[in-house]
Amino acid sequence: MTVSASLAIDPGSVIAPVNRRIFGSFVEHMGRCVYTGISEPSHPVADEDGLRSDVLELVRELGVTIVRYPGGNFVSGYRWEDGVGPEPDRPTRLDTAWRTVEPNTFGLDEFARWAAKAEVDIMMTLNLGTRGVPDALDLLEYANYPSGTRLSDLRRSHGRQAPYGIRTWCLGNEMDGPWQLGHKTAEEYGRLAAETARAMRMLDPDVELVLCGSSGSTMPTFGVWEEVVLGHAYELVDMISAHAYYDPETMSIESFLASGVDLDRYLGNVIAIADRVGDRIGSAKRLSLSLDEWNVWYLQRHMDEGPSLGWREAPRISEDNYTVADAVVVGSLLMTLLRRSDRVGIACLAQLVNSLGVIRTAPGGPAWRQAIYHPFALTAANAVGSVLAATVDGPGYATGEYGEVPVIDAVVTHDDVTGNLSIFVVNRATTSVGKLRVDLGELGGHQVREYVTVADDDLGAANTEREPDRVVPSPGIHARDGHRLSLELAPGSWSFARLA
Ligand code: AHR
């Protein structure tokens, strides 16, 4: 059976310019993301800074633009000064978030060197769990003040003369979550975040600040939390955060493939709440949203793994082999982010390496691309210019989790400079081939230069160390009739077409 849908393209109906900062990612001191992930001094391809050059290469190819660091839950007990200065003087500590022994041989200076080589901006997270205003100011002085003060000169004595000029700062992490070290009520956090923001702006007026929203749409305090914390800090911050993880093992495949619909509703709700607070306090300013953690996460499977692992350095935490179905979902979540380009300021795929990683490594061995790597890399490379307000006309289907959702969905970007048109499509039907009829309208002269699809007869297929290219994009089938284009969509697939 074939499911058909149609899409009309009008290059004049623009939602917003593509925001390149939605192609962010996240490096946390969690599991093997840092140690034996991005950094492994004893690895045969480690560079002069002990950084894995194979991973750096994959990160650049992935097209990541900004990377959040150093946590995550980890940051809420982190003392940043433990991770700077001569290595022998750095203390080994216990990280209670992941029950891990933290050697602190990697810290801000190492991360900044890595970020420069990876060609990404830094998004720094502050510890507002066990710490507060004085430490935020200290870290900001160390990172961004040129010289002549204790902490800026300390940075210089560590070999970094010029300030880092880190612009983007998260005011804590998931402070609404009872699992967070130093978890706070909305009132407590709202006040602390406002005080911290005010102080940071006194030191460096150019910082861009992200306030913690809820850790997910299913948190019991979702909505109320945003209202309260924004009530305290609205005028002092630039963005409010949201986090979204989708666990394939907690729902049917039909619901799981519709995760992009859920994300769209969640983002819409956060934006509406933020705007309501803005209206209430009579502010002319509009906040952006920072989806600074999102991904597929087999969380249920790993729920009890922390305590059972004992206290170790760089244990394997949440290292799953992402499947074709996961890749289809990641591709469609990116489509949602593109469509929300007008209000999403930053988004970070969590995480970059090993723990929930889009890239995997073997200690002393190879690095490889997970299945979810491919839709991310293709979208980051080809979503250029503006997102068009194109709507798909086609059938829907019922899901247990999210009600009726479209079987076929598509997002279109158009680059005025090159003329390139990119079409990103998901077919959520797992047993039916899809057909998307595209009316190119005034772009009828455009020709298909590339049409690839991420699909497989086995939606559970994944890349592994032994078979790193089991899941790769493959050429898709398309046909042309005048200004109409027809794209064939494999069952349960994510596809991308580039026209020029
Ligand atoms: O990304 C993994 C964890 O998920 C982060 O540390 C935390 O912020 C979230 O709960």
Short mmCIF file of C-alpha atoms and ligand atoms in Angstrom, two decimals:
data_model
loop_
_atom_site.label_atom_id
_atom_site.label_comp_id
_atom_site.label_asym_id
_atom_site.label_seq_id
_atom_site.Cartn_x
_atom_site.Cartn_y
_atom_site.Cartn_z
CA MET A 1 0.00 0.00 0.00
CA THR A 2 1.19 3.55 -0.74
CA VAL A 3 0.40 6.60 1.39
CA SER A 4 0.35 9.84 -0.60
CA ALA A 5 0.70 13.45 0.44
CA SER A 6 1.34 16.73 -1.32
CA LEU A 7 3.45 19.77 -0.63
CA ALA A 8 3.31 23.16 -2.32
CA ILE A 9 6.41 25.35 -2.22
CA ASP A 10 6.21 29.13 -2.19
CA PRO A 11 9.64 30.76 -1.75
CA GLY A 12 7.90 33.98 -0.70
CA SER A 13 6.32 32.56 2.46
CA VAL A 14 9.20 32.58 4.94
CA ILE A 15 8.88 31.53 8.61
CA ALA A 16 12.35 32.72 9.64
CA PRO A 17 16.00 32.52 8.66
CA VAL A 18 17.54 29.14 9.53
CA ASN A 19 19.15 29.60 12.93
CA ARG A 20 22.53 27.85 12.73
CA ARG A 21 22.68 27.63 16.52
CA ILE A 22 20.03 24.90 16.49
CA PHE A 23 22.88 22.59 15.40
CA GLY A 24 24.45 22.58 18.84
CA SER A 25 25.55 19.66 20.97
CA PHE A 26 26.61 18.90 24.51
CA VAL A 27 29.75 17.62 26.23
CA GLU A 28 29.21 16.60 29.84
CA HIS A 29 31.58 15.00 32.32
CA MET A 30 29.34 11.94 32.14
CA GLY A 31 30.52 8.41 31.48
CA ARG A 32 33.04 8.46 28.63
CA CYS A 33 31.97 11.64 26.89
CA VAL A 34 35.13 13.50 27.96
CA TYR A 35 37.60 10.80 29.06
CA THR A 36 38.27 8.36 26.19
CA GLY A 37 35.62 10.31 24.25
CA ILE A 38 36.95 13.70 23.15
CA SER A 39 40.15 13.39 25.21
CA GLU A 40 42.48 10.40 25.38
CA PRO A 41 46.16 11.41 25.63
CA SER A 42 47.39 7.82 25.24
CA HIS A 43 45.41 7.18 22.04
CA PRO A 44 47.47 6.60 18.87
CA VAL A 45 45.75 9.54 17.11
CA ALA A 46 45.77 11.92 20.09
CA ASP A 47 47.10 15.37 19.17
CA GLU A 48 49.55 17.54 21.14
CA ASP A 49 46.73 18.43 23.59
CA GLY A 50 45.72 14.81 24.17
CA LEU A 51 42.56 15.29 22.11
CA ARG A 52 41.34 12.52 19.83
CA SER A 53 41.84 13.82 16.30
CA ASP A 54 39.50 11.16 14.86
CA VAL A 55 36.68 12.48 17.05
CA LEU A 56 37.51 16.08 16.17
CA GLU A 57 37.24 15.19 12.51
CA LEU A 58 33.82 13.59 13.00
CA VAL A 59 32.62 16.58 15.02
CA ARG A 60 33.61 19.01 12.26
CA GLU A 61 31.95 16.80 9.66
CA LEU A 62 28.79 16.66 11.80
CA GLY A 63 28.45 20.43 11.42
CA VAL A 64 28.00 21.26 15.10
CA THR A 65 27.99 25.02 15.77
CA ILE A 66 27.92 25.42 19.57
CA VAL A 67 28.67 22.99 22.42
CA ARG A 68 27.34 23.14 25.98
CA TYR A 69 29.80 22.23 28.77
CA PRO A 70 30.49 20.79 31.45
CA GLY A 71 27.01 19.53 32.42
CA GLY A 72 24.26 18.56 32.88
CA ASN A 73 23.69 17.11 36.29
CA PHE A 74 27.48 17.04 36.73
CA VAL A 75 27.73 20.83 36.91
CA SER A 76 25.56 21.14 40.02
CA GLY A 77 28.39 19.81 42.22
CA TYR A 78 31.30 21.03 40.09
CA ARG A 79 34.08 23.33 41.30
CA TRP A 80 35.47 24.79 38.08
CA GLU A 81 38.80 25.73 39.71
CA ASP A 82 39.53 22.02 40.29
CA GLY A 83 39.89 21.66 36.52
CA VAL A 84 42.45 24.42 35.83
CA GLY A 85 46.16 24.79 36.47
CA PRO A 86 49.02 22.29 36.60
CA GLU A 87 47.65 18.76 36.35
CA PRO A 88 49.47 17.32 39.41
CA ASP A 89 47.78 19.95 41.60
CA ARG A 90 44.27 19.10 40.46
CA PRO A 91 42.20 17.15 42.98
CA THR A 92 40.41 13.90 42.30
CA ARG A 93 36.79 14.26 43.42
CA LEU A 94 33.60 12.25 43.67
CA ASP A 95 30.91 13.31 41.23
CA THR A 96 27.63 12.46 42.94
CA ALA A 97 25.50 13.05 39.83
CA TRP A 98 26.88 10.02 37.99
CA ARG A 99 28.60 8.34 40.96
CA THR A 100 31.91 8.68 39.19
CA VAL A 101 35.48 9.41 40.23
CA GLU A 102 36.40 12.69 38.50
CA PRO A 103 40.15 13.12 37.92
CA ASN A 104 39.82 16.77 36.81
CA THR A 105 42.60 16.33 34.25
CA PHE A 106 40.24 17.96 31.75
CA GLY A 107 38.67 21.34 32.51
CA LEU A 108 37.84 24.72 31.01
CA ASP A 109 41.23 25.40 29.39
CA GLU A 110 41.32 21.95 27.76
CA PHE A 111 37.71 22.30 26.63
CA ALA A 112 38.37 25.74 25.14
CA ARG A 113 41.29 24.29 23.16
CA TRP A 114 39.08 21.44 21.99
CA ALA A 115 36.27 23.87 21.02
CA ALA A 116 38.65 25.98 18.92
CA LYS A 117 39.82 22.87 17.05
CA ALA A 118 36.25 21.60 16.66
CA GLU A 119 35.30 25.06 15.32
CA VAL A 120 32.40 25.49 17.72
CA ASP A 121 31.26 28.21 20.11
CA ILE A 122 31.13 27.48 23.83
CA MET A 123 27.94 27.48 25.89
CA MET A 124 29.04 27.36 29.53
CA THR A 125 26.86 26.04 32.32
CA LEU A 126 27.19 27.48 35.84
CA ASN A 127 26.83 25.58 39.08
CA LEU A 128 23.77 27.07 40.78
CA GLY A 129 23.17 23.84 42.71
CA THR A 130 25.85 23.98 45.41
CA ARG A 131 27.18 27.42 44.44
CA GLY A 132 26.00 30.91 43.60
CA VAL A 133 26.88 34.50 42.74
CA PRO A 134 30.56 34.65 43.95
CA ASP A 135 31.59 31.55 42.00
CA ALA A 136 29.73 32.63 38.87
CA LEU A 137 31.61 35.95 39.01
CA ASP A 138 34.94 34.18 39.62
CA LEU A 139 34.50 31.90 36.64
CA LEU A 140 33.40 34.81 34.44
CA GLU A 141 36.47 36.81 35.51
CA TYR A 142 38.76 33.84 34.81
CA ALA A 143 37.20 33.28 31.39
CA ASN A 144 36.45 36.74 30.07
CA TYR A 145 38.46 39.45 31.84
CA PRO A 146 41.63 40.46 29.92
CA SER A 147 44.29 40.80 32.65
CA GLY A 148 45.46 42.54 35.82
CA THR A 149 43.21 40.75 38.32
CA ARG A 150 43.82 37.63 40.38
CA LEU A 151 41.71 35.32 38.25
CA SER A 152 42.45 36.77 34.82
CA ASP A 153 46.16 36.59 35.66
CA LEU A 154 45.66 33.04 36.89
CA ARG A 155 44.28 32.14 33.46
CA ARG A 156 47.29 33.82 31.85
CA SER A 157 49.62 31.88 34.11
CA HIS A 158 47.93 28.73 32.78
CA GLY A 159 49.04 29.63 29.27
CA ARG A 160 45.99 31.43 27.91
CA GLN A 161 46.77 35.12 27.43
CA ALA A 162 43.66 36.40 25.64
CA PRO A 163 40.28 36.15 27.36
CA TYR A 164 38.00 33.43 26.02
CA GLY A 165 35.11 35.83 25.52
CA ILE A 166 32.52 33.17 26.33
CA ARG A 167 29.22 34.81 25.56
CA THR A 168 26.57 32.22 26.33
CA TRP A 169 25.97 31.03 29.93
CA CYS A 170 23.34 28.72 31.41
CA LEU A 171 22.21 29.77 34.87
CA GLY A 172 22.38 26.25 36.31
CA ASN A 173 20.99 22.97 35.03
CA GLU A 174 17.56 21.34 35.55
CA MET A 175 17.08 23.08 38.88
CA ASP A 176 13.43 21.88 38.97
CA GLY A 177 14.53 18.22 39.17
CA PRO A 178 14.62 16.54 42.60
CA TRP A 179 17.62 14.51 41.30
CA GLN A 180 19.64 17.70 40.93
CA LEU A 181 22.28 18.40 43.57
CA GLY A 182 21.06 21.58 45.24
CA HIS A 183 17.56 21.22 43.73
CA LYS A 184 15.45 24.28 44.47
CA THR A 185 11.87 25.45 44.50
CA ALA A 186 10.90 27.81 41.69
CA GLU A 187 10.95 30.75 44.14
CA GLU A 188 14.42 29.88 45.44
CA TYR A 189 15.87 29.31 41.99
CA GLY A 190 14.14 32.31 40.43
CA ARG A 191 15.72 34.64 42.98
CA LEU A 192 19.18 33.05 42.77
CA ALA A 193 19.13 33.11 38.96
CA ALA A 194 18.05 36.76 38.94
CA GLU A 195 20.79 37.74 41.42
CA THR A 196 23.40 35.82 39.43
CA ALA A 197 22.27 37.32 36.13
CA ARG A 198 22.36 40.84 37.53
CA ALA A 199 25.87 40.34 38.94
CA MET A 200 27.20 38.77 35.74
CA ARG A 201 25.92 41.63 33.62
CA MET A 202 27.70 44.09 35.94
CA LEU A 203 30.97 42.32 35.18
CA ASP A 204 30.32 41.63 31.49
CA PRO A 205 27.30 43.36 29.91
CA ASP A 206 27.67 41.32 26.72
CA VAL A 207 26.85 37.91 28.21
CA GLU A 208 23.87 36.00 26.87
CA LEU A 209 22.02 34.26 29.69
CA VAL A 210 19.81 31.18 29.73
CA LEU A 211 17.35 30.65 32.57
CA CYS A 212 16.45 27.07 33.58
CA GLY A 213 12.96 26.14 32.47
CA SER A 214 11.58 22.68 33.22
CA SER A 215 13.55 19.49 32.62
CA GLY A 216 10.69 18.14 30.54
CA SER A 217 7.05 18.64 29.63
CA THR A 218 5.98 15.82 31.97
CA MET A 219 7.45 17.42 35.09
CA PRO A 220 4.62 17.97 37.61
CA THR A 221 5.70 21.59 38.00
CA PHE A 222 5.89 22.33 34.25
CA GLY A 223 4.23 25.65 33.51
CA VAL A 224 4.11 26.90 37.08
CA TRP A 225 7.91 26.65 37.26
CA GLU A 226 8.29 28.80 34.13
CA GLU A 227 5.76 31.37 35.39
CA VAL A 228 7.56 31.78 38.72
CA VAL A 229 11.19 31.80 37.56
CA LEU A 230 10.39 34.15 34.69
CA GLY A 231 8.55 36.38 37.15
CA HIS A 232 11.91 36.85 38.90
CA ALA A 233 14.29 36.97 35.97
CA TYR A 234 12.45 37.83 32.73
CA GLU A 235 14.17 41.15 32.08
CA LEU A 236 17.59 39.82 33.08
CA VAL A 237 17.87 36.85 30.71
CA ASP A 238 17.80 36.19 26.97
CA MET A 239 16.47 32.65 26.83
CA ILE A 240 14.53 30.08 28.81
CA SER A 241 15.63 26.46 28.56
CA ALA A 242 13.69 23.27 27.86
CA HIS A 243 14.91 19.67 27.74
CA ALA A 244 13.30 16.84 25.76
CA TYR A 245 14.25 13.17 25.63
CA TYR A 246 12.27 10.43 23.90
CA ASP A 247 12.58 6.84 25.13
CA PRO A 248 11.64 4.28 22.46
CA GLU A 249 11.10 1.59 25.07
CA THR A 250 8.30 3.43 26.86
CA MET A 251 5.88 3.68 23.93
CA SER A 252 4.77 2.03 20.69
CA ILE A 253 6.81 2.58 17.53
CA GLU A 254 3.83 4.54 16.10
CA SER A 255 4.00 7.01 18.99
CA PHE A 256 7.78 7.11 19.05
CA LEU A 257 7.96 8.10 15.38
CA ALA A 258 5.61 11.01 16.21
CA SER A 259 8.02 12.49 18.80
CA GLY A 260 8.52 15.56 16.57
CA VAL A 261 4.84 16.42 16.96
CA ASP A 262 5.18 16.25 20.73
CA LEU A 263 8.28 18.44 20.67
CA ASP A 264 6.46 21.02 18.57
CA ARG A 265 3.63 21.23 21.12
CA TYR A 266 6.08 21.44 24.03
CA LEU A 267 8.05 24.28 22.43
CA GLY A 268 4.80 26.07 21.58
CA ASN A 269 3.69 25.83 25.21
CA VAL A 270 6.96 27.17 26.62
CA ILE A 271 6.90 30.08 24.16
CA ALA A 272 3.28 30.87 25.05
CA ILE A 273 4.05 30.86 28.79
CA ALA A 274 7.10 33.08 28.33
CA ASP A 275 5.13 35.55 26.20
CA ARG A 276 2.33 35.59 28.77
CA VAL A 277 4.79 36.54 31.52
CA GLY A 278 6.28 39.18 29.22
CA ASP A 279 2.82 40.65 28.64
CA ARG A 280 1.97 40.53 32.34
CA ILE A 281 5.01 42.55 33.34
CA GLY A 282 4.56 44.91 30.39
CA SER A 283 7.84 43.97 28.70
CA ALA A 284 8.47 44.76 25.07
CA LYS A 285 11.15 42.07 25.00
CA ARG A 286 10.53 38.54 23.70
CA LEU A 287 12.65 35.63 24.96
CA SER A 288 14.07 32.84 22.81
CA LEU A 289 14.00 29.23 23.76
CA SER A 290 17.12 27.19 24.43
CA LEU A 291 16.44 23.50 23.90
CA ASP A 292 19.83 22.78 25.38
CA GLU A 293 19.30 19.02 25.78
CA TRP A 294 17.36 16.87 23.34
CA ASN A 295 17.73 13.39 21.90
CA VAL A 296 16.47 9.83 21.96
CA TRP A 297 17.50 8.28 25.30
CA TYR A 298 16.99 4.68 26.45
CA LEU A 299 16.59 6.11 29.92
CA GLN A 300 14.41 3.42 31.47
CA ARG A 301 16.99 0.79 30.55
CA HIS A 302 19.70 2.75 32.39
CA MET A 303 17.67 4.04 35.32
CA ASP A 304 19.36 1.93 37.99
CA GLU A 305 22.73 1.63 36.37
CA GLY A 306 24.49 4.44 38.33
CA PRO A 307 24.57 2.84 41.79
CA SER A 308 25.31 -0.61 40.40
CA LEU A 309 28.43 0.61 38.61
CA GLY A 310 30.19 1.66 41.81
CA TRP A 311 32.63 4.59 41.96
CA ARG A 312 34.88 4.43 38.91
CA GLU A 313 36.59 6.76 36.46
CA ALA A 314 34.88 7.15 33.09
CA PRO A 315 32.44 4.23 33.35
CA ARG A 316 30.22 3.28 30.43
CA ILE A 317 26.96 5.14 31.06
CA SER A 318 24.04 5.15 28.59
CA GLU A 319 26.12 3.87 25.68
CA ASP A 320 23.44 2.59 23.34
CA ASN A 321 23.61 1.72 19.69
CA TYR A 322 21.13 4.08 18.08
CA THR A 323 18.84 2.42 15.54
CA VAL A 324 17.32 3.41 12.21
CA ALA A 325 14.06 4.25 14.03
CA ASP A 326 16.04 6.53 16.37
CA ALA A 327 17.65 8.20 13.35
CA VAL A 328 14.22 8.81 11.80
CA VAL A 329 13.08 10.41 15.06
CA VAL A 330 16.21 12.56 15.39
CA GLY A 331 15.72 13.73 11.78
CA SER A 332 12.11 14.64 12.47
CA LEU A 333 12.97 16.41 15.75
CA LEU A 334 15.37 18.56 13.73
CA MET A 335 12.52 19.30 11.32
CA THR A 336 10.51 20.59 14.29
CA LEU A 337 13.44 22.76 15.36
CA LEU A 338 13.75 24.21 11.86
CA ARG A 339 10.06 25.01 11.80
CA ARG A 340 10.45 26.78 15.14
CA SER A 341 13.50 28.74 13.95
CA ASP A 342 11.67 31.97 14.71
CA ARG A 343 11.79 31.33 18.48
CA VAL A 344 14.39 28.63 19.16
CA GLY A 345 17.65 30.45 19.87
CA ILE A 346 19.84 27.42 20.61
CA ALA A 347 19.41 23.65 20.57
CA CYS A 348 21.93 21.03 21.75
CA LEU A 349 21.80 17.39 20.77
CA ALA A 350 22.66 15.56 23.99
CA GLN A 351 25.26 14.31 23.89
CA LEU A 352 28.21 14.40 21.55
CA VAL A 353 30.27 11.30 22.36
CA ASN A 354 29.54 7.91 24.00
CA SER A 355 26.98 8.74 26.74
CA LEU A 356 23.84 9.19 24.62
CA GLY A 357 26.43 10.03 22.00
CA VAL A 358 25.93 10.75 18.34
CA ILE A 359 29.57 9.59 18.01
CA ARG A 360 30.99 6.47 19.68
CA THR A 361 34.56 5.56 20.49
CA ALA A 362 36.46 2.52 21.69
CA PRO A 363 39.25 3.34 24.19
CA GLY A 364 42.47 3.02 22.21
CA GLY A 365 40.38 2.03 19.18
CA PRO A 366 38.23 3.57 16.46
CA ALA A 367 35.54 6.25 16.50
CA TRP A 368 32.37 5.80 14.47
CA ARG A 369 29.14 7.52 13.47
CA GLN A 370 25.93 6.35 15.11
CA ALA A 371 22.81 6.05 12.91
CA ILE A 372 21.51 9.36 14.32
CA TYR A 373 24.66 11.08 13.09
CA HIS A 374 23.44 11.00 9.49
CA PRO A 375 20.20 13.02 9.64
CA PHE A 376 21.95 15.57 11.87
CA ALA A 377 24.93 15.98 9.52
CA LEU A 378 22.71 16.20 6.42
CA THR A 379 20.42 18.77 8.03
CA ALA A 380 23.26 20.88 9.42
CA ALA A 381 24.96 20.92 6.01
CA ASN A 382 21.89 21.61 3.92
CA ALA A 383 19.39 23.64 5.96
CA VAL A 384 20.65 27.00 4.77
CA GLY A 385 18.86 30.29 4.12
CA SER A 386 15.25 30.56 5.24
CA VAL A 387 12.66 28.09 6.47
CA LEU A 388 9.57 28.25 4.26
CA ALA A 389 6.01 28.01 5.58
CA ALA A 390 5.23 24.89 3.53
CA THR A 391 2.42 22.61 4.71
CA VAL A 392 1.88 19.00 3.82
CA ASP A 393 -1.56 17.85 2.80
CA GLY A 394 -1.99 14.15 3.57
CA PRO A 395 -3.52 11.52 5.82
CA GLY A 396 -3.03 11.14 9.56
CA TYR A 397 -2.89 8.20 11.94
CA ALA A 398 -3.77 7.63 15.57
CA THR A 399 -1.06 7.34 18.22
CA GLY A 400 -1.50 6.24 21.83
CA GLU A 401 0.67 9.08 23.14
CA TYR A 402 0.04 12.08 20.93
CA GLY A 403 -3.39 11.64 19.30
CA GLU A 404 -3.75 11.99 15.52
CA VAL A 405 -0.54 12.94 13.70
CA PRO A 406 0.39 13.31 10.01
CA VAL A 407 1.86 10.19 8.39
CA ILE A 408 4.11 12.26 6.14
CA ASP A 409 5.66 15.52 7.21
CA ALA A 410 8.12 17.83 5.46
CA VAL A 411 10.12 21.00 6.07
CA VAL A 412 11.63 23.14 3.33
CA THR A 413 14.51 25.60 3.37
CA HIS A 414 15.50 27.95 0.58
CA ASP A 415 18.82 29.70 0.16
CA ASP A 416 18.36 33.00 -1.67
CA VAL A 417 22.08 33.27 -2.36
CA THR A 418 22.71 29.90 -4.03
CA GLY A 419 19.09 29.28 -4.99
CA ASN A 420 19.33 25.83 -3.35
CA LEU A 421 16.16 24.25 -2.04
CA SER A 422 16.29 21.56 0.65
CA ILE A 423 13.35 19.30 1.46
CA PHE A 424 13.43 17.19 4.65
CA VAL A 425 10.75 14.50 4.86
CA VAL A 426 9.62 11.86 7.34
CA ASN A 427 7.36 8.90 6.54
CA ARG A 428 6.01 7.61 9.85
CA ALA A 429 4.15 4.65 8.32
CA THR A 430 6.20 1.58 9.19
CA THR A 431 4.62 -0.77 6.66
CA SER A 432 3.65 1.53 3.77
CA VAL A 433 5.74 3.23 1.13
CA GLY A 434 5.03 6.96 1.03
CA LYS A 435 4.80 9.29 -1.94
CA LEU A 436 5.28 13.03 -1.57
CA ARG A 437 4.13 15.06 -4.57
CA VAL A 438 5.90 18.41 -4.50
CA ASP A 439 4.55 21.36 -6.47
CA LEU A 440 7.66 23.48 -7.04
CA GLY A 441 5.63 26.46 -8.27
CA GLU A 442 7.89 29.30 -9.36
CA LEU A 443 10.95 27.14 -8.54
CA GLY A 444 9.87 24.71 -11.28
CA GLY A 445 13.25 25.02 -13.02
CA HIS A 446 15.06 23.43 -10.07
CA GLN A 447 16.61 20.00 -10.56
CA VAL A 448 17.22 17.30 -7.96
CA ARG A 449 20.96 17.15 -7.23
CA GLU A 450 20.80 14.78 -4.29
CA TYR A 451 18.08 12.58 -2.81
CA VAL A 452 19.03 10.31 0.07
CA THR A 453 17.11 8.39 2.65
CA VAL A 454 17.78 6.84 6.06
CA ALA A 455 15.74 3.64 6.08
CA ASP A 456 16.14 -0.10 6.49
CA ASP A 457 14.00 -3.23 6.34
CA ASP A 458 15.08 -3.62 9.94
CA LEU A 459 14.18 -0.47 11.92
CA GLY A 460 16.34 -1.84 14.74
CA ALA A 461 19.53 -1.93 12.65
CA ALA A 462 22.41 0.05 14.19
CA ASN A 463 26.07 0.92 13.68
CA THR A 464 28.58 -0.81 15.90
CA GLU A 465 32.36 -0.97 16.24
CA ARG A 466 32.35 -4.09 14.11
CA GLU A 467 29.86 -2.72 11.56
CA PRO A 468 30.26 1.09 11.69
CA ASP A 469 28.52 1.65 8.35
CA ARG A 470 25.60 -0.72 8.74
CA VAL A 471 23.27 2.34 8.68
CA VAL A 472 24.18 5.03 6.15
CA PRO A 473 22.04 7.25 3.90
CA SER A 474 21.23 5.56 0.59
CA PRO A 475 19.99 7.02 -2.71
CA GLY A 476 16.21 7.49 -2.84
CA ILE A 477 13.85 7.22 -5.81
CA HIS A 478 12.36 10.34 -7.37
CA ALA A 479 10.53 11.27 -10.56
CA ARG A 480 9.79 14.51 -12.38
CA ASP A 481 6.78 15.76 -14.33
CA GLY A 482 7.09 19.46 -15.32
CA HIS A 483 7.14 21.58 -12.17
CA ARG A 484 5.99 18.61 -10.12
CA LEU A 485 8.41 16.35 -8.32
CA SER A 486 7.56 13.03 -6.77
CA LEU A 487 9.63 11.64 -3.90
CA GLU A 488 9.30 8.01 -2.93
CA LEU A 489 9.57 7.45 0.83
CA ALA A 490 10.54 4.07 2.26
CA PRO A 491 8.45 2.82 5.22
CA GLY A 492 9.64 4.35 8.52
CA SER A 493 12.14 6.68 6.87
CA TRP A 494 13.70 10.12 6.98
CA SER A 495 14.83 11.60 3.67
CA PHE A 496 16.48 14.68 2.27
CA ALA A 497 16.36 16.17 -1.23
CA ARG A 498 18.55 19.01 -2.49
CA LEU A 499 17.43 20.90 -5.56
CA ALA A 500 19.42 23.52 -7.42
O1 AHR B 1 22.20 14.41 29.19
C1 AHR B 1 22.10 13.58 30.30
C2 AHR B 1 21.46 14.24 31.52
O2 AHR B 1 20.11 14.47 31.25
C3 AHR B 1 21.98 15.60 31.91
O3 AHR B 1 23.09 15.51 32.74
C4 AHR B 1 20.82 16.19 32.66
O4 AHR B 1 20.79 17.58 32.58
C5 AHR B 1 19.61 15.53 32.05
O5 AHR B 1 18.76 15.03 33.01
#
